[in-house]
mmCIF file of C-alpha atoms in Angstrom:
data_model
loop_
_atom_site.group_PDB
_atom_site.id
_atom_site.type_symbol
_atom_site.label_atom_id
_atom_site.label_comp_id
_atom_site.label_asym_id
_atom_site.label_seq_id
_atom_site.Cartn_x
_atom_site.Cartn_y
_atom_site.Cartn_z
ATOM 1 C CA UNK A 149 95.604 121.902 129.011
ATOM 2 C CA UNK A 150 93.267 124.236 130.746
ATOM 3 C CA UNK A 151 89.536 123.933 130.814
ATOM 4 C CA UNK A 152 89.206 126.977 128.616
ATOM 5 C CA UNK A 153 91.457 125.553 125.887
ATOM 6 C CA UNK A 154 89.567 122.280 126.120
ATOM 7 C CA UNK A 155 86.249 124.108 125.528
ATOM 8 C CA UNK A 156 87.767 126.102 122.687
ATOM 9 C CA UNK A 157 89.065 122.927 121.069
ATOM 10 C CA UNK A 158 85.675 121.262 121.421
ATOM 11 C CA UNK A 159 83.912 124.294 119.939
ATOM 12 C CA UNK A 160 86.380 124.365 117.061
ATOM 13 C CA UNK A 161 85.781 120.690 116.312
ATOM 14 C CA UNK A 162 82.012 121.120 116.578
ATOM 15 C CA UNK A 163 82.184 124.041 114.143
ATOM 16 C CA UNK A 164 84.322 121.998 111.720
ATOM 17 C CA UNK A 165 81.893 119.080 111.988
ATOM 18 C CA UNK A 166 78.956 121.400 111.275
ATOM 19 C CA UNK A 167 80.736 122.860 108.220
ATOM 20 C CA UNK A 168 81.519 119.371 106.919
ATOM 21 C CA UNK A 169 77.914 118.304 107.460
ATOM 22 C CA UNK A 170 76.684 121.358 105.545
ATOM 23 C CA UNK A 171 79.093 120.623 102.694
ATOM 24 C CA UNK A 172 77.916 117.014 102.609
ATOM 25 C CA UNK A 173 74.277 118.119 102.550
ATOM 26 C CA UNK A 174 75.021 120.539 99.685
ATOM 27 C CA UNK A 175 76.792 117.796 97.728
ATOM 28 C CA UNK A 176 73.889 115.432 98.295
ATOM 29 C CA UNK A 177 71.442 118.058 97.028
ATOM 30 C CA UNK A 178 73.614 118.653 93.979
ATOM 31 C CA UNK A 179 73.809 114.901 93.338
ATOM 32 C CA UNK A 180 70.019 114.617 93.599
ATOM 33 C CA UNK A 181 69.601 117.532 91.180
ATOM 34 C CA UNK A 182 72.006 115.936 88.703
ATOM 35 C CA UNK A 183 70.217 112.616 89.014
ATOM 36 C CA UNK A 184 66.879 114.311 88.310
ATOM 37 C CA UNK A 185 68.395 116.081 85.296
ATOM 38 C CA UNK A 186 69.648 112.732 84.031
ATOM 39 C CA UNK A 187 66.174 111.216 84.415
ATOM 40 C CA UNK A 188 64.595 114.208 82.656
ATOM 41 C CA UNK A 189 67.113 113.973 79.808
ATOM 42 C CA UNK A 190 66.506 110.242 79.455
ATOM 43 C CA UNK A 191 62.760 110.815 79.334
ATOM 44 C CA UNK A 192 63.174 113.524 76.692
ATOM 45 C CA UNK A 193 65.340 111.206 74.584
ATOM 46 C CA UNK A 194 62.770 108.419 74.790
ATOM 47 C CA UNK A 195 59.943 110.846 74.057
ATOM 48 C CA UNK A 196 61.811 112.139 70.993
ATOM 49 C CA UNK A 197 62.386 108.585 69.768
ATOM 50 C CA UNK A 198 58.711 107.744 70.111
ATOM 51 C CA UNK A 199 57.718 110.902 68.216
ATOM 52 C CA UNK A 200 60.194 110.084 65.449
ATOM 53 C CA UNK A 201 58.859 106.528 65.167
ATOM 54 C CA UNK A 202 55.271 107.820 65.082
ATOM 55 C CA UNK A 203 56.179 110.238 62.299
ATOM 56 C CA UNK A 204 57.813 107.478 60.252
ATOM 57 C CA UNK A 205 54.809 105.177 60.663
ATOM 58 C CA UNK A 206 52.289 107.942 59.922
ATOM 59 C CA UNK A 207 54.244 108.899 56.806
ATOM 60 C CA UNK A 208 54.311 105.278 55.656
ATOM 61 C CA UNK A 209 50.568 104.894 56.235
ATOM 62 C CA UNK A 210 49.841 108.172 54.428
ATOM 63 C CA UNK A 211 51.848 106.980 51.447
ATOM 64 C CA UNK A 212 49.895 103.725 51.406
ATOM 65 C CA UNK A 213 46.714 105.750 50.991
ATOM 66 C CA UNK A 214 48.227 107.736 48.112
ATOM 67 C CA UNK A 215 47.200 105.966 44.852
ATOM 68 C CA UNK A 216 50.203 107.341 42.968
ATOM 69 C CA UNK A 217 52.599 106.037 45.562
ATOM 70 C CA UNK A 218 50.918 102.650 45.961
ATOM 71 C CA UNK A 219 51.504 101.907 42.274
ATOM 72 C CA UNK A 220 55.264 102.342 42.583
ATOM 73 C CA UNK A 221 55.906 100.503 45.862
ATOM 74 C CA UNK A 222 54.612 97.311 47.318
ATOM 75 C CA UNK A 223 52.993 98.012 50.680
ATOM 76 C CA UNK A 224 54.544 95.290 52.844
ATOM 77 C CA UNK A 225 58.024 95.883 51.469
ATOM 78 C CA UNK A 226 57.685 99.606 51.902
ATOM 79 C CA UNK A 227 56.524 99.266 55.507
ATOM 80 C CA UNK A 228 59.367 96.850 56.268
ATOM 81 C CA UNK A 229 61.832 99.302 54.746
ATOM 82 C CA UNK A 230 60.398 102.139 56.828
ATOM 83 C CA UNK A 231 60.416 99.990 59.967
ATOM 84 C CA UNK A 232 64.069 99.130 59.382
ATOM 85 C CA UNK A 233 64.838 102.838 59.158
ATOM 86 C CA UNK A 234 63.070 103.373 62.476
ATOM 87 C CA UNK A 235 65.001 100.501 64.061
ATOM 88 C CA UNK A 236 68.270 101.970 62.825
ATOM 89 C CA UNK A 237 67.304 105.292 64.390
ATOM 90 C CA UNK A 238 66.540 103.569 67.679
ATOM 91 C CA UNK A 239 69.857 101.672 67.587
ATOM 92 C CA UNK A 240 71.709 104.920 66.956
ATOM 93 C CA UNK A 241 69.816 106.582 69.772
ATOM 94 C CA UNK A 242 70.658 103.713 72.140
ATOM 95 C CA UNK A 243 74.366 104.100 71.354
ATOM 96 C CA UNK A 244 74.133 107.827 72.008
ATOM 97 C CA UNK A 245 72.259 107.204 75.231
ATOM 98 C CA UNK A 246 74.875 104.703 76.446
ATOM 99 C CA UNK A 247 77.596 107.250 75.698
ATOM 100 C CA UNK A 248 75.634 109.924 77.551
ATOM 101 C CA UNK A 249 75.185 107.681 80.597
ATOM 102 C CA UNK A 250 78.891 106.779 80.673
ATOM 103 C CA UNK A 251 79.784 110.473 80.433
ATOM 104 C CA UNK A 252 77.384 111.472 83.203
ATOM 105 C CA UNK A 253 78.606 108.684 85.480
ATOM 106 C CA UNK A 254 82.204 109.712 84.859
ATOM 107 C CA UNK A 255 81.329 113.336 85.697
ATOM 108 C CA UNK A 256 79.501 112.291 88.849
ATOM 109 C CA UNK A 257 82.577 110.481 90.139
ATOM 110 C CA UNK A 258 84.911 113.419 89.571
#
């Protein structure tokens, strides 16, 4: 091989290496963006759960202050019933979140 072909081959390989590095950098950026989206989605799910729980508790407390409602339900039992509903919502949310995580991980590895 001549010197010229040797230089051309080296330049070609350097160009290929640069292109691969740029592709890798783009993939890393995309992965970081997806990871941030996942974190944002998780935060939004948790925030929604907290708001739902607050609403349930506030509703239960408001009904305790309502004289008409207090006569027809016993306060501790009612609060326990409402808390159980909140716990069921959280359990359902956890299942959905686990499914979401599995789906996102599967997508990330494709």
